[in-house]
CSV table of N, CA and C in Angstrom, one decimal:
chain,number,residue,atom,x,y,z
A,1,MET,N,100.9,76.6,102.5
A,1,MET,CA,100.1,77.4,103.5
A,1,MET,C,99.2,78.3,102.7
A,2,ILE,N,98.0,78.4,103.2
A,2,ILE,CA,97.0,79.4,102.6
A,2,ILE,C,96.9,80.5,103.7
A,3,LEU,N,97.1,81.7,103.2
A,3,LEU,CA,96.9,82.9,104.1
A,3,LEU,C,95.7,83.7,103.5
A,4,TYR,N,94.7,83.9,104.3
A,4,TYR,CA,93.6,84.7,103.9
A,4,TYR,C,93.8,86.1,104.5
A,5,VAL,N,93.6,87.2,103.7
A,5,VAL,CA,93.8,88.5,104.2
A,5,VAL,C,92.5,89.2,103.9
A,6,MET,N,91.9,89.9,105.0
A,6,MET,CA,90.6,90.5,104.8
A,6,MET,C,90.6,91.9,105.4
A,7,ARG,N,89.9,92.8,104.8
A,7,ARG,CA,89.6,94.1,105.4
A,7,ARG,C,88.3,94.0,106.2
A,8,HIS,N,88.2,94.7,107.3
A,8,HIS,CA,87.0,94.7,108.1
A,8,HIS,C,85.8,95.2,107.3
A,9,GLY,N,84.6,94.9,107.8
A,9,GLY,CA,83.4,95.3,107.1
A,9,GLY,C,83.2,96.8,107.3
A,10,GLN,N,82.2,97.3,106.7
A,10,GLN,CA,81.9,98.8,106.7
A,10,GLN,C,81.7,99.2,108.2
A,11,ALA,N,82.4,100.3,108.5
A,11,ALA,CA,82.4,100.8,109.9
A,11,ALA,C,81.8,102.2,110.0
A,12,GLU,N,81.4,102.5,111.3
A,12,GLU,CA,80.9,103.8,111.6
A,12,GLU,C,81.9,104.8,111.1
A,13,PRO,N,81.4,106.0,110.6
A,13,PRO,CA,82.4,107.0,110.2
A,13,PRO,C,83.1,107.7,111.4
A,14,GLN,N,82.4,107.7,112.6
A,14,GLN,CA,83.0,108.4,113.7
A,14,GLN,C,82.6,107.6,115.0
A,15,ALA,N,83.5,107.8,116.0
A,15,ALA,CA,83.3,107.2,117.3
A,15,ALA,C,84.1,108.0,118.3
A,16,GLU,N,84.1,107.7,119.5
A,16,GLU,CA,84.9,108.4,120.5
A,16,GLU,C,86.4,108.4,120.1
A,17,SER,N,86.8,107.3,119.6
A,17,SER,CA,88.2,107.2,119.0
A,17,SER,C,88.1,106.3,117.8
A,18,ASP,N,89.1,106.4,117.0
A,18,ASP,CA,89.2,105.5,115.8
A,18,ASP,C,89.2,104.0,116.2
A,19,ARG,N,89.8,103.7,117.3
A,19,ARG,CA,89.9,102.4,117.9
A,19,ARG,C,88.6,101.8,118.2
A,20,LEU,N,87.6,102.7,118.6
A,20,LEU,CA,86.3,102.2,119.0
A,20,LEU,C,85.2,102.2,117.9
A,21,ARG,N,85.6,102.5,116.7
A,21,ARG,CA,84.6,102.5,115.6
A,21,ARG,C,84.1,101.1,115.4
A,22,ALA,N,82.8,100.9,115.4
A,22,ALA,CA,82.2,99.6,115.3
A,22,ALA,C,81.7,99.4,113.8
A,23,LEU,N,81.4,98.1,113.5
A,23,LEU,CA,80.7,97.8,112.3
A,23,LEU,C,79.3,98.4,112.2
A,24,THR,N,78.9,98.9,111.1
A,24,THR,CA,77.6,99.4,110.9
A,24,THR,C,76.7,98.1,110.7
A,25,PRO,N,75.4,98.2,110.7
A,25,PRO,CA,74.5,97.1,110.4
A,25,PRO,C,74.8,96.5,109.0
A,26,GLU,N,75.1,97.4,108.1
A,26,GLU,CA,75.4,96.9,106.7
A,26,GLU,C,76.8,96.2,106.7
A,27,GLY,N,77.7,96.7,107.5
A,27,GLY,CA,79.0,96.0,107.7
A,27,GLY,C,78.9,94.6,108.3
A,28,VAL,N,78.0,94.5,109.2
A,28,VAL,CA,77.7,93.1,109.8
A,28,VAL,C,77.1,92.2,108.7
A,29,ARG,N,76.2,92.7,107.9
A,29,ARG,CA,75.6,91.9,106.9
A,29,ARG,C,76.7,91.5,105.8
A,30,GLU,N,77.5,92.4,105.5
A,30,GLU,CA,78.6,92.1,104.5
A,30,GLU,C,79.5,91.0,105.0
A,31,VAL,N,79.9,91.1,106.3
A,31,VAL,CA,80.8,90.1,106.8
A,31,VAL,C,80.1,88.8,107.0
A,32,ARG,N,78.8,88.8,107.3
A,32,ARG,CA,78.1,87.5,107.4
A,32,ARG,C,78.0,86.8,106.0
A,33,ARG,N,77.8,87.6,104.9
A,33,ARG,CA,77.8,87.1,103.6
A,33,ARG,C,79.1,86.5,103.2
A,34,ILE,N,80.2,87.2,103.6
A,34,ILE,CA,81.5,86.7,103.3
A,34,ILE,C,81.8,85.4,104.1
A,35,ALA,N,81.4,85.4,105.4
A,35,ALA,CA,81.7,84.3,106.2
A,35,ALA,C,80.9,83.0,105.7
A,36,SER,N,79.7,83.2,105.3
A,36,SER,CA,78.9,82.1,104.8
A,36,SER,C,79.5,81.5,103.5
A,37,ALA,N,79.9,82.4,102.6
A,37,ALA,CA,80.5,82.0,101.3
A,37,ALA,C,81.9,81.4,101.5
A,38,PHE,N,82.6,82.0,102.4
A,38,PHE,CA,84.0,81.5,102.7
A,38,PHE,C,84.0,80.1,103.3
A,39,GLN,N,83.0,79.8,104.1
A,39,GLN,CA,82.8,78.5,104.7
A,39,GLN,C,82.6,77.5,103.6
A,40,GLU,N,81.8,77.8,102.5
A,40,GLU,CA,81.6,76.9,101.4
A,40,GLU,C,82.8,76.8,100.5
A,41,LEU,N,83.6,77.9,100.4
A,41,LEU,CA,84.8,77.8,99.5
A,41,LEU,C,85.9,77.0,100.2
A,42,ASP,N,86.1,77.2,101.4
A,42,ASP,CA,87.2,76.6,102.1
A,42,ASP,C,86.9,76.3,103.5
A,43,GLY,N,86.9,77.3,104.3
A,43,GLY,CA,86.6,77.2,105.7
A,43,GLY,C,87.6,76.5,106.6
A,44,GLY,N,88.7,76.2,106.1
A,44,GLY,CA,89.7,75.4,106.9
A,44,GLY,C,90.9,76.3,107.4
A,45,VAL,N,90.7,77.1,108.4
A,45,VAL,CA,91.8,77.9,108.9
A,45,VAL,C,92.1,77.4,110.4
A,46,SER,N,93.3,77.5,110.8
A,46,SER,CA,93.7,77.0,112.1
A,46,SER,C,93.7,78.2,113.1
A,47,ALA,N,93.8,79.4,112.6
A,47,ALA,CA,93.8,80.6,113.5
A,47,ALA,C,93.3,81.8,112.8
A,48,VAL,N,92.7,82.7,113.6
A,48,VAL,CA,92.2,84.0,113.1
A,48,VAL,C,92.9,85.1,113.9
A,49,TYR,N,93.5,86.0,113.2
A,49,TYR,CA,94.2,87.1,113.9
A,49,TYR,C,93.6,88.4,113.4
A,50,CYS,N,93.5,89.4,114.3
A,50,CYS,CA,92.9,90.7,113.9
A,50,CYS,C,93.7,91.8,114.5
A,51,SER,N,93.4,93.0,114.0
A,51,SER,CA,93.9,94.2,114.7
A,51,SER,C,93.2,94.4,116.0
A,52,PRO,N,93.7,95.1,116.9
A,52,PRO,CA,93.0,95.2,118.2
A,52,PRO,C,91.9,96.3,118.2
A,53,TYR,N,91.5,96.8,117.0
A,53,TYR,CA,90.5,97.7,116.9
A,53,TYR,C,89.1,97.0,116.9
A,54,ASP,N,88.1,97.7,117.4
A,54,ASP,CA,86.7,97.1,117.5
A,54,ASP,C,86.2,96.5,116.2
A,55,ARG,N,86.3,97.3,115.1
A,55,ARG,CA,85.7,96.8,113.8
A,55,ARG,C,86.4,95.6,113.3
A,56,THR,N,87.7,95.4,113.5
A,56,THR,CA,88.3,94.2,113.0
A,56,THR,C,88.0,93.0,114.0
A,57,ARG,N,87.9,93.3,115.2
A,57,ARG,CA,87.6,92.2,116.2
A,57,ARG,C,86.2,91.7,115.9
A,58,GLN,N,85.2,92.6,115.6
A,58,GLN,CA,83.8,92.2,115.3
A,58,GLN,C,83.8,91.4,114.0
A,59,THR,N,84.6,91.8,113.0
A,59,THR,CA,84.6,91.1,111.8
A,59,THR,C,85.2,89.7,112.0
A,60,ALA,N,86.3,89.6,112.8
A,60,ALA,CA,86.9,88.3,113.0
A,60,ALA,C,86.0,87.4,113.9
A,61,GLU,N,85.3,88.0,114.8
A,61,GLU,CA,84.3,87.2,115.6
A,61,GLU,C,83.2,86.6,114.8
A,62,ILE,N,82.7,87.3,113.9
A,62,ILE,CA,81.6,86.8,113.0
A,62,ILE,C,82.2,85.7,112.1
A,63,LEU,N,83.4,85.8,111.6
A,63,LEU,CA,84.0,84.8,110.9
A,63,LEU,C,84.3,83.5,111.7
A,64,CYS,N,84.8,83.7,112.9
A,64,CYS,CA,85.0,82.6,113.8
A,64,CYS,C,83.8,81.8,114.1
A,65,GLN,N,82.7,82.4,114.2
A,65,GLN,CA,81.4,81.7,114.4
A,65,GLN,C,81.0,80.8,113.3
A,66,ALA,N,81.5,81.2,112.1
A,66,ALA,CA,81.1,80.4,110.8
A,66,ALA,C,82.1,79.4,110.4
A,67,LEU,N,83.3,79.5,110.9
A,67,LEU,CA,84.4,78.7,110.4
A,67,LEU,C,84.7,77.5,111.4
A,68,PRO,N,84.6,76.3,110.9
A,68,PRO,CA,85.0,75.2,111.7
A,68,PRO,C,86.5,75.1,111.8
A,69,GLY,N,87.0,74.8,113.0
A,69,GLY,CA,88.4,74.6,113.1
A,69,GLY,C,89.1,75.9,113.5
A,70,ALA,N,88.5,77.0,113.4
A,70,ALA,CA,89.1,78.3,113.8
A,70,ALA,C,89.1,78.4,115.4
A,71,HIS,N,90.0,79.2,115.9
A,71,HIS,CA,89.9,79.4,117.3
A,71,HIS,C,88.6,80.1,117.7
A,72,ALA,N,88.1,79.7,118.9
A,72,ALA,CA,86.8,80.3,119.3
A,72,ALA,C,86.8,81.8,119.4
A,73,GLN,N,88.0,82.4,119.7
A,73,GLN,CA,88.1,83.8,119.7
A,73,GLN,C,89.3,84.2,118.9
A,74,PRO,N,89.2,85.3,118.1
A,74,PRO,CA,90.3,85.8,117.3
A,74,PRO,C,91.4,86.3,118.2
A,75,GLN,N,92.6,86.2,117.8
A,75,GLN,CA,93.7,86.7,118.5
A,75,GLN,C,94.1,88.1,118.0
A,76,ALA,N,94.2,89.1,118.9
A,76,ALA,CA,94.5,90.4,118.5
A,76,ALA,C,96.1,90.5,118.3
A,77,ALA,N,96.5,91.2,117.3
A,77,ALA,CA,97.9,91.4,117.0
A,77,ALA,C,98.2,92.8,116.7
A,78,LYS,N,99.0,93.5,117.4
A,78,LYS,CA,99.4,94.9,117.2
A,78,LYS,C,100.0,95.1,115.8
A,79,ALA,N,100.6,94.1,115.3
A,79,ALA,CA,101.2,94.2,113.9
A,79,ALA,C,100.1,94.4,112.8
A,80,LEU,N,98.9,94.2,113.2
A,80,LEU,CA,97.8,94.3,112.2
A,80,LEU,C,96.9,95.6,112.5
A,81,ALA,N,97.4,96.4,113.5
A,81,ALA,CA,96.6,97.6,113.9
A,81,ALA,C,96.5,98.6,112.7
A,82,SER,N,95.6,99.5,112.8
A,82,SER,CA,95.4,100.6,111.9
A,82,SER,C,96.7,101.4,111.9
A,83,GLY,N,97.2,101.7,110.7
A,83,GLY,CA,98.4,102.5,110.6
A,83,GLY,C,99.7,101.8,110.8
A,84,ALA,N,99.6,100.4,111.0
A,84,ALA,CA,100.8,99.6,111.2
A,84,ALA,C,101.7,99.6,109.9
A,85,ASP,N,102.9,99.4,110.0
A,85,ASP,CA,103.9,99.4,108.9
A,85,ASP,C,103.8,98.0,108.3
A,86,ALA,N,103.7,98.0,106.9
A,86,ALA,CA,103.5,96.7,106.2
A,86,ALA,C,104.8,95.9,106.3
A,87,GLY,N,105.9,96.4,106.3
A,87,GLY,CA,107.2,95.6,106.5
A,87,GLY,C,107.2,94.9,107.8
A,88,LYS,N,106.8,95.6,108.9
A,88,LYS,CA,106.8,95.0,110.2
A,88,LYS,C,105.7,93.9,110.3
A,89,ALA,N,104.6,94.2,109.6
A,89,ALA,CA,103.5,93.2,109.6
A,89,ALA,C,103.9,92.0,108.8
A,90,LEU,N,104.7,92.1,107.8
A,90,LEU,CA,105.2,91.0,107.0
A,90,LEU,C,106.2,90.2,107.9
A,91,ARG,N,107.1,90.9,108.6
A,91,ARG,CA,108.0,90.1,109.5
A,91,ARG,C,107.2,89.4,110.6
A,92,TRP,N,106.1,90.0,111.1
A,92,TRP,CA,105.3,89.3,112.1
A,92,TRP,C,104.7,88.0,111.5
A,93,VAL,N,104.1,88.2,110.3
A,93,VAL,CA,103.5,87.0,109.6
A,93,VAL,C,104.6,85.9,109.4
A,94,LEU,N,105.8,86.3,109.0
A,94,LEU,CA,106.8,85.3,108.8
A,94,LEU,C,107.3,84.6,110.1
A,95,GLN,N,107.2,85.3,111.2
A,95,GLN,CA,107.6,84.7,112.5
A,95,GLN,C,106.5,84.0,113.2
A,96,GLU,N,105.3,84.4,113.0
A,96,GLU,CA,104.2,83.9,113.8
A,96,GLU,C,103.2,82.9,113.1
A,97,ILE,N,103.1,83.0,111.8
A,97,ILE,CA,102.1,82.2,111.1
A,97,ILE,C,102.7,81.0,110.5
A,98,GLN,N,102.4,79.8,111.0
A,98,GLN,CA,103.0,78.6,110.6
A,98,GLN,C,102.0,77.7,109.8
A,99,THR,N,100.7,78.0,109.8
A,99,THR,CA,99.7,77.2,109.2
A,99,THR,C,98.6,78.1,108.6
A,100,ASP,N,97.6,77.5,107.9
A,100,ASP,CA,96.6,78.3,107.3
A,100,ASP,C,95.9,79.2,108.3
A,101,ALA,N,95.8,80.5,107.9
A,101,ALA,CA,95.3,81.5,108.9
A,101,ALA,C,94.6,82.6,108.1
A,102,LEU,N,93.8,83.3,108.9
A,102,LEU,CA,93.0,84.4,108.4
A,102,LEU,C,93.5,85.7,109.2
A,103,LEU,N,93.8,86.7,108.4
A,103,LEU,CA,94.2,88.0,109.1
A,103,LEU,C,93.1,89.0,108.7
A,104,VAL,N,92.6,89.8,109.7
A,104,VAL,CA,91.6,90.8,109.5
A,104,VAL,C,92.3,92.1,109.9
A,105,SER,N,92.3,93.1,109.0
A,105,SER,CA,93.0,94.4,109.3
A,105,SER,C,92.4,95.5,108.5
A,106,HIS,N,93.1,96.5,108.3
A,106,HIS,CA,92.7,97.8,107.7
A,106,HIS,C,93.4,98.2,106.4
A,107,VAL,N,92.8,99.1,105.7
A,107,VAL,CA,93.6,99.7,104.6
A,107,VAL,C,94.4,100.8,105.2
A,108,PRO,N,95.6,101.1,104.7
A,108,PRO,CA,96.2,100.5,103.5
A,108,PRO,C,97.0,99.2,103.8
A,109,LEU,N,97.0,98.8,105.1
A,109,LEU,CA,97.9,97.6,105.4
A,109,LEU,C,97.5,96.4,104.7
A,110,VAL,N,96.2,96.0,104.6
A,110,VAL,CA,95.9,94.8,103.9
A,110,VAL,C,96.4,94.8,102.4
A,111,GLY,N,96.2,95.9,101.7
A,111,GLY,CA,96.7,96.0,100.3
A,111,GLY,C,98.2,96.0,100.2
A,112,GLU,N,98.9,96.6,101.1
A,112,GLU,CA,100.3,96.6,101.1
A,112,GLU,C,100.9,95.3,101.5
A,113,LEU,N,100.4,94.6,102.5
A,113,LEU,CA,100.8,93.3,102.8
A,113,LEU,C,100.6,92.3,101.7
A,114,THR,N,99.4,92.3,101.1
A,114,THR,CA,99.1,91.4,100.0
A,114,THR,C,100.1,91.7,98.8
A,115,SER,N,100.3,92.9,98.5
A,115,SER,CA,101.3,93.3,97.5
A,115,SER,C,102.7,92.8,97.8
A,116,LEU,N,103.1,92.9,99.0
A,116,LEU,CA,104.5,92.4,99.4
A,116,LEU,C,104.6,90.9,99.2
A,117,LEU,N,103.5,90.2,99.7
A,117,LEU,CA,103.5,88.8,99.6
A,117,LEU,C,103.5,88.3,98.1
A,118,VAL,N,102.7,88.9,97.3
A,118,VAL,CA,102.5,88.5,95.9
A,118,VAL,C,103.6,89.0,95.0
A,119,ALA,N,103.8,90.3,95.0
A,119,ALA,CA,104.8,91.0,94.1
A,119,ALA,C,106.1,91.2,94.7
A,120,GLY,N,106.3,91.2,96.0
A,120,GLY,CA,107.6,91.5,96.6
A,120,GLY,C,107.8,92.9,96.9
A,121,ASP,N,106.8,93.8,96.5
A,121,ASP,CA,107.0,95.2,96.8
A,121,ASP,C,105.6,95.8,97.0
A,122,MET,N,105.6,97.1,97.3
A,122,MET,CA,104.3,97.8,97.6
A,122,MET,C,104.0,98.9,96.6
A,123,GLN,N,104.6,98.8,95.4
A,123,GLN,CA,104.4,99.8,94.4
A,123,GLN,C,103.0,99.9,93.9
A,124,THR,N,102.3,98.8,93.8
A,124,THR,CA,100.9,98.8,93.5
A,124,THR,C,100.1,98.0,94.5
A,125,PRO,N,99.7,98.6,95.6
A,125,PRO,CA,99.0,97.8,96.6
A,125,PRO,C,97.7,97.3,96.1
A,126,PHE,N,97.3,96.1,96.5
A,126,PHE,CA,96.0,95.6,96.2
A,126,PHE,C,94.9,96.5,96.7
A,127,SER,N,93.8,96.5,96.0
A,127,SER,CA,92.6,97.3,96.4
A,127,SER,C,91.7,96.5,97.2
A,128,PHE,N,91.3,97.0,98.4
A,128,PHE,CA,90.4,96.3,99.3
A,128,PHE,C,89.2,97.2,99.6
A,129,GLN,N,88.0,96.8,99.2
A,129,GLN,CA,86.8,97.4,99.7
A,129,GLN,C,86.5,96.9,101.0
A,130,PRO,N,85.5,97.5,101.8
A,130,PRO,CA,85.2,96.9,103.1
A,130,PRO,C,84.7,95.4,102.9
A,131,ALA,N,85.2,94.5,103.7
A,131,ALA,CA,84.9,93.1,103.7
A,131,ALA,C,85.4,92.3,102.5
A,132,THR,N,86.4,92.9,101.8
A,132,THR,CA,87.1,92.1,100.8
A,132,THR,C,88.0,91.1,101.4
A,133,ILE,N,88.1,89.9,100.8
A,133,ILE,CA,89.0,88.9,101.3
A,133,ILE,C,89.8,88.3,100.1
A,134,VAL,N,91.0,88.0,100.3
A,134,VAL,CA,91.9,87.4,99.3
A,134,VAL,C,92.4,86.1,99.9
A,135,ALA,N,92.7,85.1,99.0
A,135,ALA,CA,93.4,83.9,99.4
A,135,ALA,C,94.7,83.8,98.7
A,136,LEU,N,95.8,83.6,99.5
A,136,LEU,CA,97.1,83.6,99.0
A,136,LEU,C,97.7,82.2,99.4
A,137,ASP,N,98.3,81.6,98.4
A,137,ASP,CA,99.0,80.3,98.6
A,137,ASP,C,100.5,80.5,98.6
A,138,MET,N,101.2,79.9,99.6
A,138,MET,CA,102.6,80.1,99.7
A,138,MET,C,103.2,78.7,100.1
A,139,ASP,N,104.2,78.2,99.4
A,139,ASP,CA,104.9,77.1,99.8
A,139,ASP,C,105.8,77.5,101.0
A,140,VAL,N,106.6,78.6,100.8
A,140,VAL,CA,107.4,79.1,101.8
A,140,VAL,C,107.1,80.6,101.9
A,141,PRO,N,106.5,81.1,103.0
A,141,PRO,CA,106.1,82.5,103.1
A,141,PRO,C,107.3,83.4,103.0
A,142,GLY,N,107.1,84.5,102.2
A,142,GLY,CA,108.1,85.5,102.1
A,142,GLY,C,107.7,86.5,101.0
A,143,PRO,N,108.4,87.6,100.9
A,143,PRO,CA,108.1,88.6,99.9
A,143,PRO,C,108.1,88.0,98.5
A,144,GLY,N,107.1,88.2,97.7
A,144,GLY,CA,107.0,87.7,96.3
A,144,GLY,C,106.8,86.2,96.2
A,145,THR,N,106.5,85.5,97.2
A,145,THR,CA,106.3,84.0,97.1
A,145,THR,C,104.9,83.6,97.0
A,146,ALA,N,103.9,84.5,97.2
A,146,ALA,CA,102.5,84.1,97.3
A,146,ALA,C,101.9,84.1,95.9
A,147,GLU,N,101.0,83.2,95.7
A,147,GLU,CA,100.2,83.2,94.5
A,147,GLU,C,98.8,83.6,94.9
A,148,LEU,N,98.2,84.6,94.2
A,148,LEU,CA,96.8,85.0,94.5
A,148,LEU,C,95.9,84.0,94.0
A,149,LEU,N,95.1,83.3,94.8
A,149,LEU,CA,94.2,82.2,94.4
A,149,LEU,C,92.9,82.8,94.0
A,150,TRP,N,92.4,83.7,94.8
A,150,TRP,CA,91.1,84.4,94.5
A,150,TRP,C,90.9,85.6,95.4
A,151,THR,N,90.0,86.5,94.9
A,151,THR,CA,89.6,87.7,95.6
A,151,THR,C,88.1,87.8,95.6
A,152,HIS,N,87.5,88.1,96.7
A,152,HIS,CA,86.0,88.2,96.8
A,152,HIS,C,85.6,89.4,97.5
A,153,HIS,N,84.6,90.0,97.0
A,153,HIS,CA,84.0,91.2,97.7
A,153,HIS,C,82.6,90.8,98.1
A,154,PRO,N,82.0,91.5,99.1
A,154,PRO,CA,80.7,91.1,99.6
A,154,PRO,C,79.6,91.1,98.4
A,155,GLY,N,79.7,91.9,97.5
A,155,GLY,CA,78.8,91.9,96.4
A,155,GLY,C,78.9,90.7,95.4
A,156,ASP,N,80.0,90.0,95.6
A,156,ASP,CA,80.1,88.8,94.7
A,156,ASP,C,79.2,87.7,95.1
A,157,TRP,N,78.6,87.7,96.3
A,157,TRP,CA,77.8,86.6,96.8
A,157,TRP,C,76.4,87.2,97.1
């Protein structure tokens, strides 16, 4: 199984609430660059999940438009919300994700979850800039079982 973990694109610094912060125009451009390149690299996901926050939903929707085979609409998951616990998010992944999927969330969760899957702990969380995406390969999903295939940032393309 390939699991793609992505941080949302650049977002507004303020809004009525953190939940309502939207992508900036530059954030939209970053995500479109990633979506276009991701489609060329792989593009084969069965599902897209995101935090219920506006910026992750917008990021996931842009990706869904570019990815063949993905659900027309991303599925919101509370386990991926801003401030969510990485251990609980990992349990959600292990229970809910059965096939190649893309997760869109926030820092520090994306870095902690990636670290749990690759290294088995969160001592050195992976670094995610806005719109960074990683590809993880796992025969059997679990702590320390993932191999990091690649990492890409918007500036890479």
